[in-house]
Structures are given as C-alpha cells and as structure tokens.
C-alpha cells in the first residue's frame, strides 16, 4: 500500500526534523507526529507503520534455527528424537522458498511427555506471538469437534476456517490437539490442503504447517523404550527408524487414533511421525527445577526430590517411567 500523496522533499524533511526536535519534550504525541511525517514523506508506507503496532503476516519471518535449536536443547527434556526431527523438519521446510506441500508433523506419546509444550516452542519460533498469534490456530478435538453426529458440519467449518486463514497468511500454523479423540474420518476434510497442489481454489497452502498431537501409539513407544532399558541400552540410542514406521502403521490401523484408515497416511501426506518417549525420574526432576526457575525461586534440591518422589512410576516392579510425565509437577510444587 503506497503512502497517499507526497510533499516536496524539502517540506517533508522539515516536518520530520521539526517532529524529531520536539521529541525530547513530549514523546507520545511526537511519536504520532513522526509517524505521520514518515508516512507523508513516504519514508514509511501505511502498512509499515501499521505493522509496527499490529501483528502482520507479511514476508515470512526467517526461522532462526540457532534459537530453535537452543530452545529445544534447553527446555525440552528426554526427547532427543523430537528435538532432532523437529529442528531438521522446520529448518528444511522454512529454508525452501517454494515447498511442494505444507509441512505436516504428527507427534505421538503418552500424557505429559511434552507434545503441547513443543508445539508452543515451535509456534514461538515461527510467529513472534506464539500460540497467541493471529496466525497460529489450536483445535482441541473434544472442545471444537465434540459431537459425532456433526462431523459433516465440522468438516465444512474446518475447510472454511483453514481456507480463510491461509488466504490471510500463507505461513499459518494449525495445531490439532487430542487427535486420538477425533472422530474417524473428520480429519480427511483437510486432505486437499496437505496434498501436492500448487493451489486449491486459488489459494496456496504450501507454506502452511500442520501439527497433530496424539496419545495414540504411546503403548508402542513405551514398549520400545522398555526393550532398550531392559537390554541395558541408552534411551538416546533409540532412533526414529526404530519407531516411525511401526507408529504410522499402528495409528493407521487404530480406530481410536483420529487417523484410522486416513488418506493422510495412505497418501503419505504426513511428513514425520514423531515419538515422544515416556519420561524417567530424572526428567521429572528437571521439570521441577525448570518450574522453580520459571517461578523465580532458588532451586531447592530437597523440594525437587520430594516432588519427584510424589509422582507415580511404572511398570510396577521397575518404576522407570512417570505415569503422568511432567504433568501435575506444577500443582504439586504449589503444596511444598
Ligand atoms: N519433555 C518435557 N520437557 C520439559 N517439560 C515438559 C516435558 N513434558 C512435559 N513438560 C512440562 O509438563 C507440562 C505438560 O506437558 P504437555 O502439555 O506438553 O504434555 P502432553 O504431552 O501434551 O500431554 P497430553 O498428551 O496429556 O496433552 C508442559 O507445559 C511442561 O511444563
């Protein structure tokens, strides 16, 4: 949008200097004056000015891979696979100016292992306002799509919502939480948006990102983690190839996965199935320390141990993995 009208450069320059000269006295109204002067001089377009105060989609903000890597390294505990795959997938996707399709990630694991937490970290690295951004959209199955008899309505609404938001911002992010509670077939409504189409009805979805969060596959992931544990192998030795294929097949054949017999899997439109491993006692202690730090409290190792000891672990005999991951750490800390 071009600034309407332009004064001669001499007059405009004077106006700008005058406004700045007054700046030292009354900053607020002067800010407006400078803004107006900038627009009048054509130094700033209305849009530049508007985007200084409001959130604009604009040219895709380059992903700061170093910042994302640091966030995943420092904030995410016990999930070496998720950290590695998400960093690779996002940096690869965002460094490609002309992707052939949107990026679609499916995060799987038991409760409290960090799936929502990671989607928040990803959102904050893609759009400055993170989950609060106008260009990041969170759907929770049990909240947004509760009634099975309304599946057709939900599908129409979802298509309209996604089409409208990607039209407004090509690099929109869509997060679907509790995928395992989504009615079978519902998610296939978005298949056209995830496919290898240049455009669909004049809209290109190729720069959008879709993230599915699901507990489906948690049993398979835990089984593999236990096998490594019992064989005396390090958790960090678990590789994506040990889990990804079995996870995608398991989810495809699981009626309660939200992706049961889905065309998204059948047509290989999901780029990565990312396993979240069950969290161990040591990771729970890391969560307690992180929470204490977030509250500005000094780290008290006695409290850290007390909270971790209050959590329950499985399997019964070996008590290796936290039943709730790092969930309930915050509430338990409140009672120390
Ligand atoms: N791996 C982790 N590293 C660091 N913090 C974690 C991790 N997992 C969970 N947490 C902490 O626990 C809180 C709850 O975790 P989160 O909501 O991400 O779990 P989830 O895997 O999405 O669970 P659910 O499947 O029940 O939705 C997070 O906000 C975070 O504070």
XYZ file of N, CA and C and ligand atoms in Angstrom, residues 75-77 79 110-117 177 215 279 287 326-327 330, ligand 1:
88
model
N 15.000 -26.445 26.880
C 13.678 -26.502 27.531
C 13.027 -27.884 27.477
N 13.414 -28.676 26.467
C 12.730 -29.964 26.277
C 13.597 -31.076 26.853
N 13.031 -31.852 27.804
C 13.825 -32.887 28.471
C 13.451 -34.282 27.953
N 13.651 -35.896 25.222
C 13.033 -36.152 23.901
C 14.048 -35.852 22.786
N 2.568 -40.680 25.331
C 1.670 -40.619 26.481
C 1.561 -39.211 27.051
N 0.640 -39.065 28.006
C 0.371 -37.763 28.628
C 1.616 -37.191 29.308
N 1.741 -35.876 29.161
C 2.768 -35.175 29.934
C 4.185 -35.352 29.432
N 4.342 -35.782 28.182
C 5.711 -36.022 27.663
C 6.251 -34.840 26.864
N 5.396 -33.814 26.636
C 5.908 -32.590 26.015
C 5.370 -32.253 24.637
N 4.327 -32.899 24.185
C 3.811 -32.650 22.817
C 3.253 -31.230 22.702
N 2.378 -30.845 23.648
C 1.851 -29.473 23.624
C 2.968 -28.469 23.861
N 3.850 -28.849 24.762
C 4.961 -27.967 25.139
C 5.827 -27.659 23.916
N -4.878 -30.747 18.675
C -4.568 -31.495 19.891
C -5.637 -32.566 20.138
N -2.166 -39.163 21.716
C -1.656 -40.190 22.633
C -1.555 -41.544 21.936
N 8.747 -40.315 30.180
C 9.769 -39.578 30.936
C 10.182 -40.336 32.191
N 12.007 -31.170 35.238
C 10.774 -30.367 35.109
C 10.525 -29.569 36.381
N 5.495 -35.129 32.983
C 5.760 -33.971 33.854
C 4.483 -33.225 34.220
N 3.359 -33.816 33.860
C 2.091 -33.181 34.248
C 1.944 -33.300 35.751
N 3.604 -28.907 38.352
C 3.327 -27.521 38.772
C 2.408 -27.504 39.997
N 9.736 -33.391 27.785
C 9.458 -32.303 28.519
N 10.421 -31.386 28.772
C 10.160 -30.297 29.529
N 8.949 -30.032 30.098
C 7.959 -30.928 29.875
C 8.161 -32.089 29.078
N 6.995 -32.773 29.035
C 6.094 -32.064 29.762
N 6.672 -30.971 30.274
C 6.046 -29.991 31.181
O 4.751 -30.512 31.515
C 3.720 -29.652 31.003
C 2.632 -30.527 30.375
O 3.189 -31.173 29.251
P 2.436 -31.192 27.828
O 1.149 -30.448 27.931
O 3.374 -30.794 26.764
O 2.122 -32.733 27.738
P 1.476 -33.500 26.523
O 2.474 -34.474 26.017
O 0.929 -32.539 25.527
O 0.323 -34.267 27.288
P -1.148 -34.683 26.766
O -0.956 -35.764 25.769
O -1.840 -35.124 28.010
O -1.757 -33.443 26.173
C 4.409 -28.770 29.990
O 3.786 -27.486 29.925
C 5.821 -28.656 30.517
O 5.871 -27.652 31.527
